[in-house]
mmCIF file of C-alpha atoms and ligand atoms in Angstrom:
data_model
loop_
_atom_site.group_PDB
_atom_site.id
_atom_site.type_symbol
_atom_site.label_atom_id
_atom_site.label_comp_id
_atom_site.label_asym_id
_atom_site.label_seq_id
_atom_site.Cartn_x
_atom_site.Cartn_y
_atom_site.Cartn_z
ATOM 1 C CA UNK N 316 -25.299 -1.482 18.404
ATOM 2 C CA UNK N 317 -25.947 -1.927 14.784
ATOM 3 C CA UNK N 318 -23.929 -3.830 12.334
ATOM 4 C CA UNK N 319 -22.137 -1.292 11.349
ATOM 5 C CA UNK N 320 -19.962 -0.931 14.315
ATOM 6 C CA UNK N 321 -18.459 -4.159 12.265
ATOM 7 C CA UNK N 322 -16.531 -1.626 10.010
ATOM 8 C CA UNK N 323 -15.221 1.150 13.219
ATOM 9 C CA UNK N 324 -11.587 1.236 13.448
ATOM 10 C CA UNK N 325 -12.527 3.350 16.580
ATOM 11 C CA UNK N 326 -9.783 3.163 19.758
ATOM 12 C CA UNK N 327 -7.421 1.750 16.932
ATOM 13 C CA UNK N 328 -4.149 2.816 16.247
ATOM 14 C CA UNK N 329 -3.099 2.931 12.182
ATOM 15 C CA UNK N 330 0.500 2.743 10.894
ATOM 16 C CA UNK N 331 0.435 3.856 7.384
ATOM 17 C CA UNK N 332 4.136 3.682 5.550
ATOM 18 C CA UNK N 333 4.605 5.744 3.173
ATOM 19 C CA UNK N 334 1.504 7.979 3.789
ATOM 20 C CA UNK N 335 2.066 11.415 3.138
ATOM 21 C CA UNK N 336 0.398 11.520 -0.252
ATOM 22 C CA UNK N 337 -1.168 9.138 -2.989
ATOM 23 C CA UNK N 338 -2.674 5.198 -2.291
ATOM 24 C CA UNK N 339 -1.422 5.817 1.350
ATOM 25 C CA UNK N 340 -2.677 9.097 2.125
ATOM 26 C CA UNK N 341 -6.565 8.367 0.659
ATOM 27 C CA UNK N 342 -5.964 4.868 3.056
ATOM 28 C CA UNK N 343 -5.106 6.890 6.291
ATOM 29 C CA UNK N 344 -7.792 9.394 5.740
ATOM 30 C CA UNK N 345 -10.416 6.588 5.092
ATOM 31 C CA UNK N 346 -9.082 4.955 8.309
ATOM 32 C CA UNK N 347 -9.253 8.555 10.103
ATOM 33 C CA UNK N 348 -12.966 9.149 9.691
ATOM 34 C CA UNK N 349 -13.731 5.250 10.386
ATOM 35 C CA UNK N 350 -11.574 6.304 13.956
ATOM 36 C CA UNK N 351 -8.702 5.212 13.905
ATOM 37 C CA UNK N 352 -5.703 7.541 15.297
ATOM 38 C CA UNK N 353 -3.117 7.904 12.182
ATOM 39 C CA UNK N 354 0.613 7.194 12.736
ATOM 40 C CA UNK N 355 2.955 7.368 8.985
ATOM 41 C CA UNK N 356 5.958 7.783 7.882
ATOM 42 C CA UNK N 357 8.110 9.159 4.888
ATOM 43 C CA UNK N 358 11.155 8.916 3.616
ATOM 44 C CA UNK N 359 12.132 12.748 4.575
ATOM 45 C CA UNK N 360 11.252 15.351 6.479
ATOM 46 C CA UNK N 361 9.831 17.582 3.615
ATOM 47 C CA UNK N 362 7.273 14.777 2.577
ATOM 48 C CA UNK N 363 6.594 14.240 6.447
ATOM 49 C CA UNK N 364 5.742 18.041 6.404
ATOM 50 C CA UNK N 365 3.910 17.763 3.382
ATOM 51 C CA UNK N 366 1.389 14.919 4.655
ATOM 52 C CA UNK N 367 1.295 16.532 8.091
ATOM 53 C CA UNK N 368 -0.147 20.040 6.412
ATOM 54 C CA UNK N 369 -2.017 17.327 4.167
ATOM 55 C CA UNK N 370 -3.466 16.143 6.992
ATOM 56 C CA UNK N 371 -4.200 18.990 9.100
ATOM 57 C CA UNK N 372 -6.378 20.544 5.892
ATOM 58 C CA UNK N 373 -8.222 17.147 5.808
ATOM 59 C CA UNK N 374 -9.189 17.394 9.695
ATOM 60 C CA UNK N 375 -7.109 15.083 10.826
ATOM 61 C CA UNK N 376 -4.459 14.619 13.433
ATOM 62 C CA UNK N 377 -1.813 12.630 12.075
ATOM 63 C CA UNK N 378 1.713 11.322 13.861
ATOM 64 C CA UNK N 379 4.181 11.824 10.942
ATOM 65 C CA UNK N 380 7.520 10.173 11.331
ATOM 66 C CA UNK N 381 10.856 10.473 8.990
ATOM 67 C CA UNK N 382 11.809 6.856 8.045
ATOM 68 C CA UNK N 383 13.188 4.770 5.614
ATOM 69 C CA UNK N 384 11.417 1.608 5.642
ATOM 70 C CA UNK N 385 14.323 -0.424 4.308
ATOM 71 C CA UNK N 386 16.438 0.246 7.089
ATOM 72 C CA UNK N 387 15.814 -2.683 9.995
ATOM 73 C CA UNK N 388 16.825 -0.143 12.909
ATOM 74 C CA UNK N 389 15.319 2.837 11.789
ATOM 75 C CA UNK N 390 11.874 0.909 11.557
ATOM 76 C CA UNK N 391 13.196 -1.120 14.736
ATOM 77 C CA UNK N 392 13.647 2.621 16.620
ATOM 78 C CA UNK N 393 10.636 4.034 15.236
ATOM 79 C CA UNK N 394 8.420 1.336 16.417
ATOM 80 C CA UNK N 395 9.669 1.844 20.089
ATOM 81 C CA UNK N 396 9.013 5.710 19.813
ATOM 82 C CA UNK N 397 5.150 4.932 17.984
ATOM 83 C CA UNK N 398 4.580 2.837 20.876
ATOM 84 C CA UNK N 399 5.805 5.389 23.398
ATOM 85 C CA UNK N 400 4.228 7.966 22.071
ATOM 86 C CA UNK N 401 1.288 7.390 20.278
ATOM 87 C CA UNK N 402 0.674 3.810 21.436
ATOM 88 C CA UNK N 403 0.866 -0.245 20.307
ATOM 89 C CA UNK N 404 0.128 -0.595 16.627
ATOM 90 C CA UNK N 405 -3.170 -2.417 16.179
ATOM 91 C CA UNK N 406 -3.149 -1.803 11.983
ATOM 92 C CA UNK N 407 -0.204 -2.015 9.841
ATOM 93 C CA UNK N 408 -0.576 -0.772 5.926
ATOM 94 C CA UNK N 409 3.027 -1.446 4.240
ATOM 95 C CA UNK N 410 2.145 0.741 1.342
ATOM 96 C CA UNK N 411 5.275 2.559 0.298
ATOM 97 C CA UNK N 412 6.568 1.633 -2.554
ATOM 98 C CA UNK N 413 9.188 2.263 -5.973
ATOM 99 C CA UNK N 414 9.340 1.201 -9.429
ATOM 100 C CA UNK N 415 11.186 1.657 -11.888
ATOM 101 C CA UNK N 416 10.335 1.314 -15.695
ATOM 102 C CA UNK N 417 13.690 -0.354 -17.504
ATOM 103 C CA UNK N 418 14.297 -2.877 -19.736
ATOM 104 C CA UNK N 419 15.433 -5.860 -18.050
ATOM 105 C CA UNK N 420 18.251 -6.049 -20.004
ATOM 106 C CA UNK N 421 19.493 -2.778 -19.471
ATOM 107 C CA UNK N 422 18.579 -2.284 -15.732
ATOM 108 C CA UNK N 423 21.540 -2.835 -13.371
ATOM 109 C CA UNK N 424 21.376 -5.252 -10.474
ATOM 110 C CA UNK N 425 21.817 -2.451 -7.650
ATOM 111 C CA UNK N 426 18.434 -1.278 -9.621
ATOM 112 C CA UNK N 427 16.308 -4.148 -9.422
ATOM 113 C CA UNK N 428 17.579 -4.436 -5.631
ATOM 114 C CA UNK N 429 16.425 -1.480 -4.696
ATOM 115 C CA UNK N 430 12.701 -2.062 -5.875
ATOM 116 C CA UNK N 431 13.207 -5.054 -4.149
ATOM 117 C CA UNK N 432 14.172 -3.417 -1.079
ATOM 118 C CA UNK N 433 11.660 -0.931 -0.944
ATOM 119 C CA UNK N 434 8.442 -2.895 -2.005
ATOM 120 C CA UNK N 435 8.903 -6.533 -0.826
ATOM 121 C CA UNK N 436 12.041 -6.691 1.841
ATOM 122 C CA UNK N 437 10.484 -3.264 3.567
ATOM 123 C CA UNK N 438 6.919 -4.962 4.069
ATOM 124 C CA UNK N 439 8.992 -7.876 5.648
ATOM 125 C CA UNK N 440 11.067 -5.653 7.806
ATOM 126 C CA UNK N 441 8.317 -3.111 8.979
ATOM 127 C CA UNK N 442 5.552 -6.562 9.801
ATOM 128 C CA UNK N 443 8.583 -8.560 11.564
ATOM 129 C CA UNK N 444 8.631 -5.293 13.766
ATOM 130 C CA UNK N 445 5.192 -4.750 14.895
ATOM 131 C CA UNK N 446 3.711 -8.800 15.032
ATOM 132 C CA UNK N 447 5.182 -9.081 19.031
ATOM 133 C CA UNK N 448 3.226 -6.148 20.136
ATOM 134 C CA UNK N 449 -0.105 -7.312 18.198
ATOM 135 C CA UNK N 450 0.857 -10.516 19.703
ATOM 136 C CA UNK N 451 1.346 -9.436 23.028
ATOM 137 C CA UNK N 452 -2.355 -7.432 22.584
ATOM 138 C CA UNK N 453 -4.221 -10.489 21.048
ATOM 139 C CA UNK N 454 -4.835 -8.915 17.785
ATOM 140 C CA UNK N 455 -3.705 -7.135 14.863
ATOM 141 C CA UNK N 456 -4.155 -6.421 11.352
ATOM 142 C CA UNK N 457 -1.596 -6.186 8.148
ATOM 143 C CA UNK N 458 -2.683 -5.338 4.859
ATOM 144 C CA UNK N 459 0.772 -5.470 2.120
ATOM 145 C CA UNK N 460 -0.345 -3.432 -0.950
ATOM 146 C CA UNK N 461 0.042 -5.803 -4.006
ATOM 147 C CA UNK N 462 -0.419 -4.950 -7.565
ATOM 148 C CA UNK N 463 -1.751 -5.980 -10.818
ATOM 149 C CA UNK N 464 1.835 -7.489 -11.063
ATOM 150 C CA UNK N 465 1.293 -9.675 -8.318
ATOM 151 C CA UNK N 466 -0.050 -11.313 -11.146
ATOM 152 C CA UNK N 467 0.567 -9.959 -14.421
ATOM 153 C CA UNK N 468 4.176 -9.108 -15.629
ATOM 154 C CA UNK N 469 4.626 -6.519 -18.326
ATOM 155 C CA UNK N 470 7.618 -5.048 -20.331
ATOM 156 C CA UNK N 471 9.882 -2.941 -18.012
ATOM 157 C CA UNK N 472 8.580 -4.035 -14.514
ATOM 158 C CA UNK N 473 10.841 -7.180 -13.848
ATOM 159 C CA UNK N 474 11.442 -5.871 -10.188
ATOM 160 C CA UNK N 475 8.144 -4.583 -9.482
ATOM 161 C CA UNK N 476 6.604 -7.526 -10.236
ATOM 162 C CA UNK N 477 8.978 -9.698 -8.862
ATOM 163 C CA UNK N 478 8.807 -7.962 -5.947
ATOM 164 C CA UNK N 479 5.086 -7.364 -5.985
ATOM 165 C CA UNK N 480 4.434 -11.503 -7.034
ATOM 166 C CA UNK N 481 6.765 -12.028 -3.341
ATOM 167 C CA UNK N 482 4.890 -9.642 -1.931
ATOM 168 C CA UNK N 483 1.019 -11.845 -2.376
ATOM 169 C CA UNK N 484 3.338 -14.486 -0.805
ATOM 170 C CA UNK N 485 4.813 -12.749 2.065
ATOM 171 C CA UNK N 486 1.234 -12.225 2.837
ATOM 172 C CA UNK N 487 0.026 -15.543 2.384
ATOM 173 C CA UNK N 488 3.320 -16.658 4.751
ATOM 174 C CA UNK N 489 2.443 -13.868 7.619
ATOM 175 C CA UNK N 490 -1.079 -15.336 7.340
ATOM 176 C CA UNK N 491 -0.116 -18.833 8.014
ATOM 177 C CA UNK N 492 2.578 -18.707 10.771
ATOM 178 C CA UNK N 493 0.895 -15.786 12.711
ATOM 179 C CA UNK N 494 -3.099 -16.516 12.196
ATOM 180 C CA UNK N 495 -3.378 -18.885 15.477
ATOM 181 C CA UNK N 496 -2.716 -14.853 17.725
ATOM 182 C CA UNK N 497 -5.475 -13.467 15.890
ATOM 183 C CA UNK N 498 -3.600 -11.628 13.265
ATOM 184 C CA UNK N 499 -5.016 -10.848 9.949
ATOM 185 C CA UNK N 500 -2.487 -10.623 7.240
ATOM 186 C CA UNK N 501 -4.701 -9.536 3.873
ATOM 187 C CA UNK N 502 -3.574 -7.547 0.600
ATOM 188 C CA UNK N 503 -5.076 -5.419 -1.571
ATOM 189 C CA UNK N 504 -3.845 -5.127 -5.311
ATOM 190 C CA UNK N 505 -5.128 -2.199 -6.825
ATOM 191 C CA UNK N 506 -5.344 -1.575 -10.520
ATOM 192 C CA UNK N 507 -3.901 1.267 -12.591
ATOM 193 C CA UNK N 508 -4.942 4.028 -9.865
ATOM 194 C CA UNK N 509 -4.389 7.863 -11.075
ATOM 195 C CA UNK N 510 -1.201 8.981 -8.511
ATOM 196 C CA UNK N 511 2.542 10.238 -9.129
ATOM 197 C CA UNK N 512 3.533 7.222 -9.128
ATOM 198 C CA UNK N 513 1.309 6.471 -12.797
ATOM 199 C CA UNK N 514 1.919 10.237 -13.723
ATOM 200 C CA UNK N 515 4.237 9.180 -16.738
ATOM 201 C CA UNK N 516 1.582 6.737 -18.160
ATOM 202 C CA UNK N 517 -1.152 9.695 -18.397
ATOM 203 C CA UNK N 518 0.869 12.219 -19.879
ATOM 204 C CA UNK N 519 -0.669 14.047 -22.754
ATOM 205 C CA UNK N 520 1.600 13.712 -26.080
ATOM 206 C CA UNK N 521 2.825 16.337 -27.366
ATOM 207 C CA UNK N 522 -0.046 16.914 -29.906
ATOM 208 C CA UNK N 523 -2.494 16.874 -26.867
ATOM 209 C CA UNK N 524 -3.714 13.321 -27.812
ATOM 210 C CA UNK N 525 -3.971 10.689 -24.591
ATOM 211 C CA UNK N 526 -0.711 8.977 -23.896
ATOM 212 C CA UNK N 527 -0.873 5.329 -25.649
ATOM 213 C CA UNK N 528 -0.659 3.376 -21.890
ATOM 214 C CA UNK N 529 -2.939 5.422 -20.747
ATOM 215 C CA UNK N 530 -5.670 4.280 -24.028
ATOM 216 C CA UNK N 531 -4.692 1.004 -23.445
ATOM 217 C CA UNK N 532 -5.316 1.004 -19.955
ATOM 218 C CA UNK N 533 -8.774 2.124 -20.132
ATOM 219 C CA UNK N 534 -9.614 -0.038 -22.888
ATOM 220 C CA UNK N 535 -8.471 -3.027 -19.992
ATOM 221 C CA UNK N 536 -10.488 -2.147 -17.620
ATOM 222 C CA UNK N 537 -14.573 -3.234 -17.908
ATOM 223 C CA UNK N 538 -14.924 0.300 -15.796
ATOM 224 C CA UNK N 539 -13.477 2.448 -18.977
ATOM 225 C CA UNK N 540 -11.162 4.361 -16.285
ATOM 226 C CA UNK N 541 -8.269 5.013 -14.489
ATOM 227 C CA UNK N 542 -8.764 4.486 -10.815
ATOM 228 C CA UNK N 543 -8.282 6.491 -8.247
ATOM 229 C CA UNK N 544 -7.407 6.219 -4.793
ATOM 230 C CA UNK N 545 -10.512 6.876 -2.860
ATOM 231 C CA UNK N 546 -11.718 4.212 -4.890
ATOM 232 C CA UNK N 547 -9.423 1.791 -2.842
ATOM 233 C CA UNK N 548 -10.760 3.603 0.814
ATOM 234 C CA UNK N 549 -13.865 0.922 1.376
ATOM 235 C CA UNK N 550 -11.603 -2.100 0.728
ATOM 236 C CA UNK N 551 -8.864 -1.027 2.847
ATOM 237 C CA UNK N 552 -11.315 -0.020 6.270
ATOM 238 C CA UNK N 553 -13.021 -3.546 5.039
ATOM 239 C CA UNK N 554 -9.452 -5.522 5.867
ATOM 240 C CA UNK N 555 -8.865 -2.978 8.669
ATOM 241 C CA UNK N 556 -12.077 -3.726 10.640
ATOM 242 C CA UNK N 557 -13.426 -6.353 12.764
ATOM 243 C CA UNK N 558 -15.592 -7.656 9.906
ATOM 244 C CA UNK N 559 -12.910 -9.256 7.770
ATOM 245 C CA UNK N 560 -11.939 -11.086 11.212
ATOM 246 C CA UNK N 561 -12.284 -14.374 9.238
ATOM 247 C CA UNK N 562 -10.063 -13.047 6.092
ATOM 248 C CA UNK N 563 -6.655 -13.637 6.163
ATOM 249 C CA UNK N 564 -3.955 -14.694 3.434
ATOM 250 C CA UNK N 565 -6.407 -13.106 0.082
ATOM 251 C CA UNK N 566 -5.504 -10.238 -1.925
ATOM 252 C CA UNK N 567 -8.284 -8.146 -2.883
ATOM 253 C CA UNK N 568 -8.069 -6.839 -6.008
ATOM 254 C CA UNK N 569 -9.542 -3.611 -6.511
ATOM 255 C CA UNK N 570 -8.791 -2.850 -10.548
ATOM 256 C CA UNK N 571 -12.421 -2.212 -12.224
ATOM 257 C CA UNK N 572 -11.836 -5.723 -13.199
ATOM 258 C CA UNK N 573 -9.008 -5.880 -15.400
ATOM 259 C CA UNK N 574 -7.878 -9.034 -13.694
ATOM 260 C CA UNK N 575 -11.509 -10.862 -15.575
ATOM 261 C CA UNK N 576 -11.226 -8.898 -18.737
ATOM 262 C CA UNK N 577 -9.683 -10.093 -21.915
ATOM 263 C CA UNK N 578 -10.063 -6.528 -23.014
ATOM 264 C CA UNK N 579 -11.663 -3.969 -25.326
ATOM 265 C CA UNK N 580 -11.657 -5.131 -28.816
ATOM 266 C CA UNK N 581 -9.919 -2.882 -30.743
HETATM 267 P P1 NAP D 1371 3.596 7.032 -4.761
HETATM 268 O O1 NAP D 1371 2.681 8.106 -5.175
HETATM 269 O O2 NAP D 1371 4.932 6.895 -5.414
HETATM 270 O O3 NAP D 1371 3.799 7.090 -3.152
HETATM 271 C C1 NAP D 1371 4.636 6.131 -2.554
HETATM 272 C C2 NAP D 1371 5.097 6.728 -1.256
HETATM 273 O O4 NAP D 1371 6.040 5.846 -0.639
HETATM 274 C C3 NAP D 1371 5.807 8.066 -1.488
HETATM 275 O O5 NAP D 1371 5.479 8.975 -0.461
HETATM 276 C C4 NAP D 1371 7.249 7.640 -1.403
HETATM 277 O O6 NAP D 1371 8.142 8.665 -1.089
HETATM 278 C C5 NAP D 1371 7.180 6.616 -0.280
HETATM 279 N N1 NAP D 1371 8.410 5.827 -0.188
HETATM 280 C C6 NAP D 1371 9.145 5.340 -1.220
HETATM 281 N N2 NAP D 1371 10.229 4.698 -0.748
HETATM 282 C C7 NAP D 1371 10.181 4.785 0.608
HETATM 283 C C8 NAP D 1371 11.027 4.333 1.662
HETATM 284 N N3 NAP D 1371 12.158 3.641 1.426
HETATM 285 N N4 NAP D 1371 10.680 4.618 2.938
HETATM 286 C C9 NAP D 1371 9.561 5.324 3.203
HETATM 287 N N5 NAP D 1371 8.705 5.787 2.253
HETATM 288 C C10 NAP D 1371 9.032 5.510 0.967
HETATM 289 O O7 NAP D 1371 2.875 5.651 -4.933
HETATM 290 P P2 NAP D 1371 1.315 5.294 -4.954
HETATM 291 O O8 NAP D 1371 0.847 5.281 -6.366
HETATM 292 O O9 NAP D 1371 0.579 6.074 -3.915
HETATM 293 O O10 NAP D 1371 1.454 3.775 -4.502
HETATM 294 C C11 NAP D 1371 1.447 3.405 -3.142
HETATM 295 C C12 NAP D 1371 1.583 1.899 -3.127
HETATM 296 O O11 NAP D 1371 0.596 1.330 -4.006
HETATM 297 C C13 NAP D 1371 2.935 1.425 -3.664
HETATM 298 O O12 NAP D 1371 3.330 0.276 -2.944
HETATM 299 C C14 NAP D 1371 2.621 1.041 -5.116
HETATM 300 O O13 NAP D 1371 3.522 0.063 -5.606
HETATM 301 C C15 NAP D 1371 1.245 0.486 -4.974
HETATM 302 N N6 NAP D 1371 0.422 0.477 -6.177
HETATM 303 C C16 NAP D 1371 0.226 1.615 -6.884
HETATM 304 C C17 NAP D 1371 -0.636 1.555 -8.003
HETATM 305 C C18 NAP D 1371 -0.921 2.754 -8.870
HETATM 306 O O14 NAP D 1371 -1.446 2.554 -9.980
HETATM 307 N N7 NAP D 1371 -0.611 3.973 -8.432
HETATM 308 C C19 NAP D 1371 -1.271 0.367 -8.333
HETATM 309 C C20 NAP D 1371 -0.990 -0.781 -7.588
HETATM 310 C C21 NAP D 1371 -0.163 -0.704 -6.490
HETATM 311 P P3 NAP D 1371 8.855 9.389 -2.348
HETATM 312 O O15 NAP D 1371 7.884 10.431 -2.777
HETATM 313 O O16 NAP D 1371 10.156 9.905 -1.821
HETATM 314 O O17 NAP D 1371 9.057 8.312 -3.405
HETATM 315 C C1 GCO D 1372 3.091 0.102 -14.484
HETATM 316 C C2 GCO D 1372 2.293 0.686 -13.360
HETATM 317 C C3 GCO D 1372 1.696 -0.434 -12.518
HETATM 318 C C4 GCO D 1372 0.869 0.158 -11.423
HETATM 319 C C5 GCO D 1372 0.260 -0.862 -10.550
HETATM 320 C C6 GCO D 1372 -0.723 -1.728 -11.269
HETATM 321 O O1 GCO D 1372 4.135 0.685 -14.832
HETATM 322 O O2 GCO D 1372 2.646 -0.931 -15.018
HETATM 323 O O3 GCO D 1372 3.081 1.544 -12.548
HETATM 324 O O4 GCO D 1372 2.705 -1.231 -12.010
HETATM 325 O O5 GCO D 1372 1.647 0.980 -10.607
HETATM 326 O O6 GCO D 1372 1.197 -1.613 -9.855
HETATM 327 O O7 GCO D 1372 -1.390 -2.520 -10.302
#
């Protein structure tokens, strides 16, 4: 058996949150043709039905479930029925995610909770629910997707990056207290990656010219473009797979370097 095998997520069982498009979807599929049997959620049906057509086009059979992941017995429930139906959870990608762009200043406190909720208190709740069955099995892997503002803050993102900055720690804690049952907590931060979720900072202006973040962005990044989510695919079955056995509590950033750059002079 060649080296290679390293990298199979074959006879493993995927849990993608959040999944039925973007970062998540380009994950899942990546994990799909390295094996592995896809299980995700969304937040409602429509979406579910969207990534489940998604899916089906791309060749692959996916279990798509309606959940919120902030919601402790929803994600409690759901984990019962994944394991009933589909099977124990052997990879775990908490990859759904909010943010919203406001002022600090002018964004409410119900507003930064909720980006809280979603992209740092979520990854807690959905990882607290699957760690006794990877326990119980001998193995598992997590992999939390960070951010650029797991390290970098920037105007208007005080509760992504707050909750993206807990995030690298909640992965460095899951790493510490769960490591000794062979459970790889890892995360990857990806750059600026071309999804909805960036879709404001690309818009053409109104006189056709590039939006300014957008210029700025590429001018960051030693690569000279945006990325885009197959770009994070290799990385994610890397963390995923038996090879990165040995690799637990780093975030791998995957950003065309940004993170090294000082940036384009202008
Ligand atoms: P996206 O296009 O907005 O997709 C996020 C997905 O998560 C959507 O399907 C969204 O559903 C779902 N979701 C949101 N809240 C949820 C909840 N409470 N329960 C279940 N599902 C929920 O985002 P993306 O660009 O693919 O990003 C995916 C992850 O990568 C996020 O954690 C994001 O912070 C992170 N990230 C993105 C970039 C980037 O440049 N795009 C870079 C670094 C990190 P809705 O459609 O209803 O919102
Ligand atoms: C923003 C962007 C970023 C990216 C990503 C960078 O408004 O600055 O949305 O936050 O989504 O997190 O890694």
């Amino acid at each position: 058996m060649g080296f290679e095998q390293n990298f199979s997520l074959k006879g493993k069982i995927a849990w993608i949150t959040g999944a039925s498009y973007g970062i998540g979807f380009a994950i899942a599929t990546a994990y799909a043709q390295s094996g592995a049997t896809i299980v995700f959620n969304d937040i409602n049906a429509e979406l579910v039905e969207k990534g489940l057509k998604a899916y089906e086009e791309a060749g692959i059979k996916a279990h798509g479930y309606v959940c919120d992941v902030t919601d402790e017995q929803a994600v409690s429930e759901l984990v019962k029925r994944i394991e009933k139906e589909v099977g124990v959870v052997d990879i775990l990608v908490n990859n759904a995610g909010i943010i919203r762009r406001i002022p600090m200043t002018e964004m409410s406190a119900a507003e930064f909770r909720k980006v809280v909720d979603v992209d740092l208190n979520a990854p807690f709740i959905v990882s607290k629910a699957v760690i006794p069955s990877m326990i119980k099995k001998g193995h598992g892997k997590i992999i939390n997707i960070c951010s650029m503002m797991s390290e970098l803050g920037r105007e208007t993102v005080s509760a992504y990056a707050a909750a993206k900055g807990g995030l690298k720690m909640l992965t460095r804690n899951i790493c510490s207290e769960y490591g000794k049952y062979n459970i790889q907590c890892n995360g990857i931060g990806p750059g600026y990656i071309a999804t909805p979720q960036t879709a404001a900072l690309r818009e053409r202006q109104p006189d056709g010219s590039r939006h300014p973040f957008d210029s700025f962005i590429v001018a960051k990044t030693p690569a000279e473009r945006w990325g885009e989510p197959k770009d994070l695919m290799g990385p994610a079955v890397f963390l995923a797979s038996d090879a990165s056995d040995f690799v637990n509590g780093h975030i791998l950033y995957v950003d065309g370097g940004i993170l090294a750059y000082i940036g384009k002079q202008p």
